[in-house]
PDB file of C-alpha atoms and ligand atoms in Angstrom:
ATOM      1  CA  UNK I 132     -10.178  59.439   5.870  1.00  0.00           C
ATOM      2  CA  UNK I 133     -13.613  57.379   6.870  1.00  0.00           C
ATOM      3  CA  UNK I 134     -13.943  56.328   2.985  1.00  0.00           C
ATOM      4  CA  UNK I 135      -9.851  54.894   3.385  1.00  0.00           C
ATOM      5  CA  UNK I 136     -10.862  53.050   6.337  1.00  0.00           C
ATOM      6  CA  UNK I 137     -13.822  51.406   5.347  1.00  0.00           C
ATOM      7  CA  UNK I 138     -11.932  50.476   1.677  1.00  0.00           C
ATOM      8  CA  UNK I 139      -8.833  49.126   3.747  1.00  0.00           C
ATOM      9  CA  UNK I 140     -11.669  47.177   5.836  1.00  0.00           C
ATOM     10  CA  UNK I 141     -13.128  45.465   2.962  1.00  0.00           C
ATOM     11  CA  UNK I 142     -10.365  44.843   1.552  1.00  0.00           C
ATOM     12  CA  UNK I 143      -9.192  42.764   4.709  1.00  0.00           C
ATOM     13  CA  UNK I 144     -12.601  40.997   4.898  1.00  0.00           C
ATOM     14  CA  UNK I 145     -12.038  40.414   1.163  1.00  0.00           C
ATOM     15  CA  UNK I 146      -9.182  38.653   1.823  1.00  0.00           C
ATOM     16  CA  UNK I 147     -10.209  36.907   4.909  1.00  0.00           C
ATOM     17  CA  UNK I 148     -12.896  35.526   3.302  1.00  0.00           C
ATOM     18  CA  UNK I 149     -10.924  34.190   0.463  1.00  0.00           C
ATOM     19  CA  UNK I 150      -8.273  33.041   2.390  1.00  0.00           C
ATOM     20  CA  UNK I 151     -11.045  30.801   4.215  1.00  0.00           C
ATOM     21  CA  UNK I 152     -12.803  29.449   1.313  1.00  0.00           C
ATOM     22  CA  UNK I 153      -9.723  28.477  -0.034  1.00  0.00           C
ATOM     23  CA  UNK I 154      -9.201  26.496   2.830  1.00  0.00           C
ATOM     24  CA  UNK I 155     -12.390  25.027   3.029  1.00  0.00           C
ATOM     25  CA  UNK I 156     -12.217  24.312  -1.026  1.00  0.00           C
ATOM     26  CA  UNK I 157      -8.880  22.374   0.264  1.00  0.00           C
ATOM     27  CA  UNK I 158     -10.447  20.676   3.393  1.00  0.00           C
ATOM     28  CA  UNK I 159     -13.532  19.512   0.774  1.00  0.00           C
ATOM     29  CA  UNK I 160     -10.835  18.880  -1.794  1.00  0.00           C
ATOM     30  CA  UNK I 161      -8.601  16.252   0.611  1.00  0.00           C
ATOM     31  CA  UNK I 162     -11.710  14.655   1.545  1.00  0.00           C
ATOM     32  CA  UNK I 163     -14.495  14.036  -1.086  1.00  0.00           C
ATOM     33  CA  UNK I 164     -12.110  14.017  -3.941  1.00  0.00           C
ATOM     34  CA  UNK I 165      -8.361  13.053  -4.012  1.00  0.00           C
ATOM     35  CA  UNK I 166      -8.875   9.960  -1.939  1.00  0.00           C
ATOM     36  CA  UNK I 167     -11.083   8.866  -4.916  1.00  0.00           C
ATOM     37  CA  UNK I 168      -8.652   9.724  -7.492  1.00  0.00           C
ATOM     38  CA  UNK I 169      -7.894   5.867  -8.067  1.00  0.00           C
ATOM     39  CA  UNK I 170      -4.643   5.804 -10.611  1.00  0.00           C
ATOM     40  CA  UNK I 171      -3.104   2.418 -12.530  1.00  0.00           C
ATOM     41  CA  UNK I 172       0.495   2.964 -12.097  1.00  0.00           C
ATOM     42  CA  UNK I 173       2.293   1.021 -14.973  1.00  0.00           C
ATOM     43  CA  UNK I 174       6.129   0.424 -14.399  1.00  0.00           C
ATOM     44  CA  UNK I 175       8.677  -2.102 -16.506  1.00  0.00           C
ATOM     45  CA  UNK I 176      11.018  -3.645 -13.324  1.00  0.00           C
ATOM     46  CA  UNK I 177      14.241  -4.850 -15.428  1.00  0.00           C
ATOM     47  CA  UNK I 178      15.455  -8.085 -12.452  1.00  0.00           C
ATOM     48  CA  UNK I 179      18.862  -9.564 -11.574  1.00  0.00           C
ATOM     49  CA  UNK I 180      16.862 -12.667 -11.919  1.00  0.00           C
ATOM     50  CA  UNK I 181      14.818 -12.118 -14.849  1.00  0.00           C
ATOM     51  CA  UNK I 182      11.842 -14.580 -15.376  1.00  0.00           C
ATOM     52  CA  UNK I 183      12.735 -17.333 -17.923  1.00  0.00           C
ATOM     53  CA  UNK I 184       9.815 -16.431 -20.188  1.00  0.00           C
ATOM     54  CA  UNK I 185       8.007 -13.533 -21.300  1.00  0.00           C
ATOM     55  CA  UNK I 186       7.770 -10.745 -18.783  1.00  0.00           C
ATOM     56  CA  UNK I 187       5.824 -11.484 -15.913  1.00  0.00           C
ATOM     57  CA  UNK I 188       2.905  -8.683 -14.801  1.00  0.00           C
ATOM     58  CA  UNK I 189       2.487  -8.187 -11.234  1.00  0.00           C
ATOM     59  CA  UNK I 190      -0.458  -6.446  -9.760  1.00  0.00           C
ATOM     60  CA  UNK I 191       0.052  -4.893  -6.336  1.00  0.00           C
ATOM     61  CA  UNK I 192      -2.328  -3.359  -4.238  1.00  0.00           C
ATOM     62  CA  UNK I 193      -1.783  -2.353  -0.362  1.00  0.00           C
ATOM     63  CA  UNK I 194      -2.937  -0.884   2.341  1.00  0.00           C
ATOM     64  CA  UNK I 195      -6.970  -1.381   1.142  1.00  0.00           C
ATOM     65  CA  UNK I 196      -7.836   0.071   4.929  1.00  0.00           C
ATOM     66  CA  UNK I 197     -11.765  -1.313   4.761  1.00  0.00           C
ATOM     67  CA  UNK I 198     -13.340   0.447   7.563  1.00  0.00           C
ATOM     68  CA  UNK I 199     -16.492   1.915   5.754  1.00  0.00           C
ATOM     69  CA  UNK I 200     -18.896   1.327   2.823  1.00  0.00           C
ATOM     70  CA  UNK I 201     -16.925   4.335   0.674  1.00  0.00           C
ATOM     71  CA  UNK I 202     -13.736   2.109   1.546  1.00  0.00           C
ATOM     72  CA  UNK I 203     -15.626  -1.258   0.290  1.00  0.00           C
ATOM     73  CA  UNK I 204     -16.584   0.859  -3.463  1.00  0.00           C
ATOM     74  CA  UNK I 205     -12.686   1.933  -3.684  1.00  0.00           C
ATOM     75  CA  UNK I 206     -11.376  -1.568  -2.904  1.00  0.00           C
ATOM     76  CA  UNK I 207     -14.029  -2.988  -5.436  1.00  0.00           C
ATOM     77  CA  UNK I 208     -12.843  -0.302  -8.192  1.00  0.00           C
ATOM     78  CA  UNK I 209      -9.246  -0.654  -7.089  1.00  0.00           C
ATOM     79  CA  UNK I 210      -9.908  -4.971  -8.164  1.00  0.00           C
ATOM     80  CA  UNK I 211     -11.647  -4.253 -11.430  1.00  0.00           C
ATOM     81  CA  UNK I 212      -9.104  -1.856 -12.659  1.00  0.00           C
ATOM     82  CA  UNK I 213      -6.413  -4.301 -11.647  1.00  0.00           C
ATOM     83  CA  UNK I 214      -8.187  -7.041 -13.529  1.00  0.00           C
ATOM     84  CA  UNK I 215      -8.586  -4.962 -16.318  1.00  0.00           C
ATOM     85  CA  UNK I 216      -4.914  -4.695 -16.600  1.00  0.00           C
ATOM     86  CA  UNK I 217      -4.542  -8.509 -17.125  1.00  0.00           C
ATOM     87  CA  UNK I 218      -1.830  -9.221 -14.596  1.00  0.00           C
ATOM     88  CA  UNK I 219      -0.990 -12.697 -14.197  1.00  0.00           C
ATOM     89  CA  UNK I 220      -0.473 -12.656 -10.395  1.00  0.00           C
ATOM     90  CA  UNK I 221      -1.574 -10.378  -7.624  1.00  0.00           C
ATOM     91  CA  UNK I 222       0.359  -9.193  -4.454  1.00  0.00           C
ATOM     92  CA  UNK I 223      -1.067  -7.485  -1.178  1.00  0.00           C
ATOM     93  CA  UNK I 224       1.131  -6.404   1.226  1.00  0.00           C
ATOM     94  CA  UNK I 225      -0.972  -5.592   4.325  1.00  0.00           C
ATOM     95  CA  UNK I 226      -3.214  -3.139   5.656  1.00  0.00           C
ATOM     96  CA  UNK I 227      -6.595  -4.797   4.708  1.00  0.00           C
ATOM     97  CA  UNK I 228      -8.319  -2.999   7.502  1.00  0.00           C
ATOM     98  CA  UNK I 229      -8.151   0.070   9.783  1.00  0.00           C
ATOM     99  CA  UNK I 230      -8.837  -1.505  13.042  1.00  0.00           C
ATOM    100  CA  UNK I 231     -11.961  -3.957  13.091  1.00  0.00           C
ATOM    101  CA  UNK I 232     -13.295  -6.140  10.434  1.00  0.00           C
ATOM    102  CA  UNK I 233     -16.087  -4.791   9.281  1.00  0.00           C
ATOM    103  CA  UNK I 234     -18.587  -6.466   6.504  1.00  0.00           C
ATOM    104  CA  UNK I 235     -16.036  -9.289   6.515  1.00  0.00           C
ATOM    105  CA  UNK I 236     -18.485 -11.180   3.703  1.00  0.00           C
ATOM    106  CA  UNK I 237     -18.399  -7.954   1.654  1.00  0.00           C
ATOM    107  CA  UNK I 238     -14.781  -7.891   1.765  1.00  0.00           C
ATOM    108  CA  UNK I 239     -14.337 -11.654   1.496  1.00  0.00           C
ATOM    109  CA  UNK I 240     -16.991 -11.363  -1.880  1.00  0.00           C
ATOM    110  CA  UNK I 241     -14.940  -8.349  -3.370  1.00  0.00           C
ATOM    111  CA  UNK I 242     -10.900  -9.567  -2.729  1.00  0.00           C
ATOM    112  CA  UNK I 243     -12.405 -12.963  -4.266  1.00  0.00           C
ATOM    113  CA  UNK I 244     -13.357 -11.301  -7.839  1.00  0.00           C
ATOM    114  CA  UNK I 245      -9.660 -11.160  -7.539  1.00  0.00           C
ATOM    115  CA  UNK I 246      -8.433 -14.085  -6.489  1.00  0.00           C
ATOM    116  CA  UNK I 247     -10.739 -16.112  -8.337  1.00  0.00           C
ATOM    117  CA  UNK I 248      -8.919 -14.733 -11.596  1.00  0.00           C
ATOM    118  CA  UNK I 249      -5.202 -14.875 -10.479  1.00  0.00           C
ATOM    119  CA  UNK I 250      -3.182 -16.420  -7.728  1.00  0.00           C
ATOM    120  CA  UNK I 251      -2.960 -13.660  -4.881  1.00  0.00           C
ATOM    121  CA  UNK I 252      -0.642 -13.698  -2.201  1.00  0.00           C
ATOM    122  CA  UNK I 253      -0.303 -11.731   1.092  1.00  0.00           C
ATOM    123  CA  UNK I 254       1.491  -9.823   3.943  1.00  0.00           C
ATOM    124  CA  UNK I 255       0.141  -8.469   6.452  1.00  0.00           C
ATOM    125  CA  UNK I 256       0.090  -5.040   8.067  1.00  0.00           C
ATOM    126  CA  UNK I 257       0.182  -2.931  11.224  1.00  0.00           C
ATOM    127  CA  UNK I 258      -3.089  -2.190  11.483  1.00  0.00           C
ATOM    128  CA  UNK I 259      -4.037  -5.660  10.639  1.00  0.00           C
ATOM    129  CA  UNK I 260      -3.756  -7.909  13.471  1.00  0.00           C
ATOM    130  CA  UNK I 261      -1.440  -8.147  16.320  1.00  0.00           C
ATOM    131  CA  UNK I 262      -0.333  -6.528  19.404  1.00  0.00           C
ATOM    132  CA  UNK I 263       0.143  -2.822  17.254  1.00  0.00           C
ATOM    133  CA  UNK I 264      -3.770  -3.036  16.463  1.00  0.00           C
ATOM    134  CA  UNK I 265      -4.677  -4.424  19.554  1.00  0.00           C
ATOM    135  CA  UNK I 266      -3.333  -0.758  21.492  1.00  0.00           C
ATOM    136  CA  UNK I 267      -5.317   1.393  18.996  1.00  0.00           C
ATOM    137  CA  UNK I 268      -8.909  -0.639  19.211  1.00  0.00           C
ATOM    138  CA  UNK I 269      -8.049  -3.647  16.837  1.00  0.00           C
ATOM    139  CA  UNK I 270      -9.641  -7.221  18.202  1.00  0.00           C
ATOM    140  CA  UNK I 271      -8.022  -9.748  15.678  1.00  0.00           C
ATOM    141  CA  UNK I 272      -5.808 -12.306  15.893  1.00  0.00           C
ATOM    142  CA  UNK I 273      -2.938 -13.309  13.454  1.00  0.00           C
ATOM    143  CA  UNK I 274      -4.735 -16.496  12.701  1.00  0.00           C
ATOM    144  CA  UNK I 275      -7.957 -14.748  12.317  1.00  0.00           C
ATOM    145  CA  UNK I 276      -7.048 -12.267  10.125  1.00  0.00           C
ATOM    146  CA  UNK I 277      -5.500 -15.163   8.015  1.00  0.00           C
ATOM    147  CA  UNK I 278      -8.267 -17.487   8.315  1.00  0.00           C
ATOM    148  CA  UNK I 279     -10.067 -14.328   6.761  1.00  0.00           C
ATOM    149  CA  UNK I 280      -7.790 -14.050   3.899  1.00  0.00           C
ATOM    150  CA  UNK I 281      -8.057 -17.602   2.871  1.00  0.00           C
ATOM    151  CA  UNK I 282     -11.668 -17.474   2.623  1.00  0.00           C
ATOM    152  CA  UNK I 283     -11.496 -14.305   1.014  1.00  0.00           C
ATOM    153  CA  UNK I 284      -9.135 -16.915  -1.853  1.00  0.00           C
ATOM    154  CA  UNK I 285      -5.858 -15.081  -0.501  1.00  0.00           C
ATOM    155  CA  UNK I 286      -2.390 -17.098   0.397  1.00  0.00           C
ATOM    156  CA  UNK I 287      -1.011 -14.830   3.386  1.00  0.00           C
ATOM    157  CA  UNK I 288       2.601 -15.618   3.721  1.00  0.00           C
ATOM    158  CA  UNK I 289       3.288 -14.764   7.493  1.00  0.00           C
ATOM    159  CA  UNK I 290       6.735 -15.363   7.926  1.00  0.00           C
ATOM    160  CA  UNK I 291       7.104 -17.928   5.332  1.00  0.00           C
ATOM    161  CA  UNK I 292       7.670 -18.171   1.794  1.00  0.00           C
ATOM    162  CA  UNK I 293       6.307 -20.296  -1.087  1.00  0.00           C
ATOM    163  CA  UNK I 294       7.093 -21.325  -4.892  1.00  0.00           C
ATOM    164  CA  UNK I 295       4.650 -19.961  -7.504  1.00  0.00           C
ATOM    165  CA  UNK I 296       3.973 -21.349 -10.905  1.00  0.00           C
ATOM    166  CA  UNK I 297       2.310 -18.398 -13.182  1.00  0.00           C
ATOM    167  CA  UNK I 298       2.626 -18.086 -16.992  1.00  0.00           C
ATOM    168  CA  UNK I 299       4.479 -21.548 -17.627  1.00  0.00           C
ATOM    169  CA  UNK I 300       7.569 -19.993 -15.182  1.00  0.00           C
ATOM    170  CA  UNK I 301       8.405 -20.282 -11.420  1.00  0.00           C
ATOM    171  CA  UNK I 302       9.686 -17.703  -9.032  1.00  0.00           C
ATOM    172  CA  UNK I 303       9.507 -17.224  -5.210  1.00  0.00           C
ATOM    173  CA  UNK I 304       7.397 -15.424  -2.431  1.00  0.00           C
ATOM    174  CA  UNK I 305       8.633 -14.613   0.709  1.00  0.00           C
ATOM    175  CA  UNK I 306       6.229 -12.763   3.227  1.00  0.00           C
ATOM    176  CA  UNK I 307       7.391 -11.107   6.590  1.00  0.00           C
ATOM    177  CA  UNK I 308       5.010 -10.124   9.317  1.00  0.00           C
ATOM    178  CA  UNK I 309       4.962  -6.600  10.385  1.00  0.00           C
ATOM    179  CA  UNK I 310       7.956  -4.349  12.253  1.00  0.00           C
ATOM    180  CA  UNK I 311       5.852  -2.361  13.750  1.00  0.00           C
ATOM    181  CA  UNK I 312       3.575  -4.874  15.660  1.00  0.00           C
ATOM    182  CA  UNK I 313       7.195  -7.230  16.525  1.00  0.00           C
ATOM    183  CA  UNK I 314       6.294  -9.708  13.691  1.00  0.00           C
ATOM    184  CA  UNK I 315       8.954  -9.337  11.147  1.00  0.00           C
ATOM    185  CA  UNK I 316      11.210 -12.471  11.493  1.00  0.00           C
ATOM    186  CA  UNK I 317      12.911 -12.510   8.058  1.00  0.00           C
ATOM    187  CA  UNK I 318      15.298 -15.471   9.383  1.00  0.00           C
ATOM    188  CA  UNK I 319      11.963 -17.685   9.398  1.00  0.00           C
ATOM    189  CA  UNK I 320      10.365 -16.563   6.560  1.00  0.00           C
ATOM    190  CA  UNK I 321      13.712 -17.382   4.421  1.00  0.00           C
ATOM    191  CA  UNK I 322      14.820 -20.721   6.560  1.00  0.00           C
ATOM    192  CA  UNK I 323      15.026 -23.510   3.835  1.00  0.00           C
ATOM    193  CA  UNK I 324      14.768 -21.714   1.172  1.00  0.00           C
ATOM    194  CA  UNK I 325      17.301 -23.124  -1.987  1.00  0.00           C
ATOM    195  CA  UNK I 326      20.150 -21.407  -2.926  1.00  0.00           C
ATOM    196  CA  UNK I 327      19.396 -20.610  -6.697  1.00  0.00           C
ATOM    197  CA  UNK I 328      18.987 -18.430  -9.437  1.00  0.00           C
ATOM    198  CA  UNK I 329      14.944 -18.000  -9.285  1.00  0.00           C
ATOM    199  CA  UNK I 330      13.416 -14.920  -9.267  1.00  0.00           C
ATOM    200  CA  UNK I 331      12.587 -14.201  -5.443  1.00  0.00           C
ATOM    201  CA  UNK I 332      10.245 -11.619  -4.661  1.00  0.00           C
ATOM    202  CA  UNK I 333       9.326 -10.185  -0.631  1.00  0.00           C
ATOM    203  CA  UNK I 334       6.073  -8.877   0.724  1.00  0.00           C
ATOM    204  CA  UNK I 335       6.610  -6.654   3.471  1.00  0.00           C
ATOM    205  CA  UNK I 336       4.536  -3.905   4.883  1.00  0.00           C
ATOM    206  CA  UNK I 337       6.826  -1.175   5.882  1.00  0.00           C
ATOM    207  CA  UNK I 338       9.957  -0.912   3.780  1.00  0.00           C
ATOM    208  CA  UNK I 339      11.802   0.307   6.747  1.00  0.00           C
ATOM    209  CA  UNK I 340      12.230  -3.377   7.374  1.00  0.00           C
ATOM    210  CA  UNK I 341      14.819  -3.148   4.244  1.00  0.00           C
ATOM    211  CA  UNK I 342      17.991  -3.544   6.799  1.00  0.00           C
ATOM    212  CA  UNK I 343      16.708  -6.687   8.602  1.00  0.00           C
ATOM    213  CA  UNK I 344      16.128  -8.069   5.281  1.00  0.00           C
ATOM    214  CA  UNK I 345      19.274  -7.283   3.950  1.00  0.00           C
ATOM    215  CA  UNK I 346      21.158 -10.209   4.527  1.00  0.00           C
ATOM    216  CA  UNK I 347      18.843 -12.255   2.389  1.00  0.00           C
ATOM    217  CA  UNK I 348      19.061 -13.128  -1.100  1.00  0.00           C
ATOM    218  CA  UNK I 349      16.028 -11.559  -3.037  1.00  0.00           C
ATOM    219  CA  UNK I 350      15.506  -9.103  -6.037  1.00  0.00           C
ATOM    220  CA  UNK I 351      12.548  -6.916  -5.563  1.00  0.00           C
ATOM    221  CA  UNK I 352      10.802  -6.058  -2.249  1.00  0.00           C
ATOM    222  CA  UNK I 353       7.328  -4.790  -2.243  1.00  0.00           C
ATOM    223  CA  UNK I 354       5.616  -2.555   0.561  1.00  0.00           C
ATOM    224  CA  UNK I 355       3.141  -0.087   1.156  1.00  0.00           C
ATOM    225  CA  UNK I 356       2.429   1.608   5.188  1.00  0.00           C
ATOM    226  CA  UNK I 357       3.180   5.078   3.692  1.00  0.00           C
ATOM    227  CA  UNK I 358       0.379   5.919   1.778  1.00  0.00           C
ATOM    228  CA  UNK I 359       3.008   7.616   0.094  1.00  0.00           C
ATOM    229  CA  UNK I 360       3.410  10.023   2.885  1.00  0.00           C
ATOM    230  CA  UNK I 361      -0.704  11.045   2.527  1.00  0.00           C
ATOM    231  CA  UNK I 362      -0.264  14.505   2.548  1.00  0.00           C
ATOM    232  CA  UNK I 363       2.469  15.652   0.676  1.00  0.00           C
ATOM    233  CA  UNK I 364       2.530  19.737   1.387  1.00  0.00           C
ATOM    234  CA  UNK I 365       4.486  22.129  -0.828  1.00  0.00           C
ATOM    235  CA  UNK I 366       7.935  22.741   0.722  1.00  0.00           C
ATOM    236  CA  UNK I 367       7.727  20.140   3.533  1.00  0.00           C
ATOM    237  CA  UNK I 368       6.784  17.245   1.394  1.00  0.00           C
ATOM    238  CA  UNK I 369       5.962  14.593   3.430  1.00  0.00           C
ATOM    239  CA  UNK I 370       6.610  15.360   7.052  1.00  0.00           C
ATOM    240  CA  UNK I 371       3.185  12.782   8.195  1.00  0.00           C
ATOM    241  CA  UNK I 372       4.803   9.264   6.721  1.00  0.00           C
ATOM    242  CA  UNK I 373       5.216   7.018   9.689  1.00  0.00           C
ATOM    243  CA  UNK I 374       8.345   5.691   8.072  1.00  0.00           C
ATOM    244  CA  UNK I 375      11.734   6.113   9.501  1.00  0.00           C
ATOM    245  CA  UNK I 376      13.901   6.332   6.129  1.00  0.00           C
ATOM    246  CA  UNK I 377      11.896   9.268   4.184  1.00  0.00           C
ATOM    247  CA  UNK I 378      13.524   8.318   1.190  1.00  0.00           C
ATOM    248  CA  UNK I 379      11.144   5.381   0.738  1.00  0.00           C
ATOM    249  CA  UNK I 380       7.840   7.524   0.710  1.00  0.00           C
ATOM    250  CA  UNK I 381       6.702   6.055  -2.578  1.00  0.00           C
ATOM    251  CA  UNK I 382       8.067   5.003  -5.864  1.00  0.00           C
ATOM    252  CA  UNK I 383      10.573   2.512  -7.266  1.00  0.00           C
ATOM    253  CA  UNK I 384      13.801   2.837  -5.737  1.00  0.00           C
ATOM    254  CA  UNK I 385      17.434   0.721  -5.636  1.00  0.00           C
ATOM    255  CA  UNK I 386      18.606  -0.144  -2.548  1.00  0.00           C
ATOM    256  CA  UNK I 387      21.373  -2.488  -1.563  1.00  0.00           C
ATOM    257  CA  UNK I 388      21.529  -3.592  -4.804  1.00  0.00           C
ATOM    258  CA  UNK I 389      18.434  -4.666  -5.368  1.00  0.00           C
ATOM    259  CA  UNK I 390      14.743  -3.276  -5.961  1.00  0.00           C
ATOM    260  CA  UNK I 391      11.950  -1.619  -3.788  1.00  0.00           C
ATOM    261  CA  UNK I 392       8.503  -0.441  -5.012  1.00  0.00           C
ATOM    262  CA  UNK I 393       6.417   1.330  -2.389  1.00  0.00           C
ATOM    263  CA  UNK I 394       3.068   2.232  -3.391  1.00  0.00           C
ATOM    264  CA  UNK I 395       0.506   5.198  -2.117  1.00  0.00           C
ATOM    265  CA  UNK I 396      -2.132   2.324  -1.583  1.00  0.00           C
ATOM    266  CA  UNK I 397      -5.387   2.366  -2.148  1.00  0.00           C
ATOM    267  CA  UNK I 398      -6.962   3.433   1.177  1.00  0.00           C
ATOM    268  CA  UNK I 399      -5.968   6.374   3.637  1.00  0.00           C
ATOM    269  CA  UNK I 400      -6.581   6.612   7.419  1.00  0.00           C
ATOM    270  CA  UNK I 401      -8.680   9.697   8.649  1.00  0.00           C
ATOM    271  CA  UNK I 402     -10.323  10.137   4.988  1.00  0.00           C
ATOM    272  CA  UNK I 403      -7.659  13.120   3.891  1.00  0.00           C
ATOM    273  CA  UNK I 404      -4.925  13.181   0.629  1.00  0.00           C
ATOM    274  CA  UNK I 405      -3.520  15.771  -1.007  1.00  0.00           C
ATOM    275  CA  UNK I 406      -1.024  16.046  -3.781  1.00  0.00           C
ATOM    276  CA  UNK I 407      -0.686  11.930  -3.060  1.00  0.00           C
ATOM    277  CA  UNK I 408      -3.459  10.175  -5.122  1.00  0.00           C
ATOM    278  CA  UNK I 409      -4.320   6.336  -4.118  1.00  0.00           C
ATOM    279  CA  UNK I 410      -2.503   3.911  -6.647  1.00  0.00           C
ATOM    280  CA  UNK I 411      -2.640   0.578  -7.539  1.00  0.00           C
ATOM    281  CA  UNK I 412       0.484  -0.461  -9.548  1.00  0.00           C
ATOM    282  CA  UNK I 413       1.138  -3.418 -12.444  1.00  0.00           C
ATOM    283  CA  UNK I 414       4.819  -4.169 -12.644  1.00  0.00           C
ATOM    284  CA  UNK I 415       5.873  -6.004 -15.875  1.00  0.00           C
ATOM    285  CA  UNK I 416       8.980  -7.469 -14.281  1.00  0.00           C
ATOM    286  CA  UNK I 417      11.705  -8.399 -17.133  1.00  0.00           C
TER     287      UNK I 417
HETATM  288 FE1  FE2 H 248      -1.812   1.602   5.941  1.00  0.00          FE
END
């Protein structure tokens, strides 16, 4: 009876114990590893309004969240693998920093190894600027955090929209500020604009801004804000995205009859991923 008991006692620690290291291994796992786990995500985009020429590549990166020297390495790796990939034009769409900008000539040195080699454009982001930051510890202004960007080489498109000449063809930008800090004005950032058949492409941070841009003529929106949901958990998928519309986690997607690509972004917040690597994507739109 005494030699059952202790067996069935072990056996419970034996358990136990596993049981915790598994959940350490997983804590260690989420923290020191899959936020590292940098992928190129290669995807053909087939437009309404195709560009005239050959097929144009599109590098887009979000959500870069500098905020520490590991963040600074990732962004820097996140460039060079982008470069690598010889896109001829570069889109960010927001989320450069956490709260504060930190090592603002670090940053400014590393986004201009990119924008020294192709035009790059901009939106910006929540956590960016604005009166969203400002509530959770963020200092900057809009026009700071611009006046950043265009040092760092960077066109941000707050609200406004611009024509871009890359590989011998023309197509159009449009940038909207942020929903969640009160910025998004898409009938600003589209006012003037010409009625016409050129390939129009939007920068916007959160894709549940879709529906205010829906009344607008473009092709292909591209956001980030998810992180692809961050932790995406067998069974519940991703219950942490601070999205609305949980269909838009990540991914290309029609909507409306056009196009959406969401990417996981580079960066996290609170250092954790699992099951949701950080992605930076090239988009051979045809
Ligand atoms: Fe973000």
């Amino acid at each position: 009876m005494l030699s059952r008991r202790l067996h069935n006692r072990r056996t419970f620690l034996g358990l136990g114990a596993g049981v915790g290291l598994a959940c350490v291994g997983t804590a260690l796992y989420m923290h020191y590893i899959e936020p590292f786990r940098l992928q190129l995500r290669q995807l053909s985009v087939r437009l309404r309004h195709a560009p005239a020429g050959r097929p144009l590549r599109l590098l887009h990166l979000s959500d870069l969240h500098h905020s520490d020297p590991p963040a600074l390495q990732r962004i820097r790796r996140a460039i060079r693998m982008g470069l690598e990939a010889g896109p001829d034009l570069a889109c960010i769409t927001g989320d450069f920093i956490t709260a504060d900008l930190l090592q603002p000539d670090a940053l400014a040195v590393a986004l201009r190894e990119l924008s020294d080699r192709v035009p790059t454009y901009a939106c910006l982001g929540n956590h960016d600027a604005g009166p969203w930051a400002a509530q959770r510890g963020g200092h900057l202004q809009i026009a700071e955090m611009r006046a950043f960007l265009a040092r760092a080489g960077i066109q941000c498109l707050f609200n406004e929209a611009c024509t871009v000449h890359v590989a011998e063809q023309e197509l159009v930008l449009v940038g909207v500020g942020d929903l969640l800090a009160g910025d998004c004005d898409p009938a600003r950032a589209f006012r003037g604009l010409p009625a016409g058949s050129r390939l129009r492409l939007v920068l916007c941070h959160n894709p549940d801004a879709k529906e205010r841009l829906a009344p607008y003529a473009w092709d292909l929106m591209l956001c980030g804000h998810t992180h692809g949901g961050q932790l995406c958990l067998p069974l519940l998928g991703t219950p942490f995205a601070p999205i609305r519309d949980h269909r838009y986690v990540a991914g290309l997607h029609e909507w409306s009859g056009r196009l959406l690509y969401v990417t996981r972004g580079v960066g996290n917040v609170h250092g954790l991923r699992l099951n949701c690597p950080p992605e930076l994507a090239l988009l051979t739109l045809s």
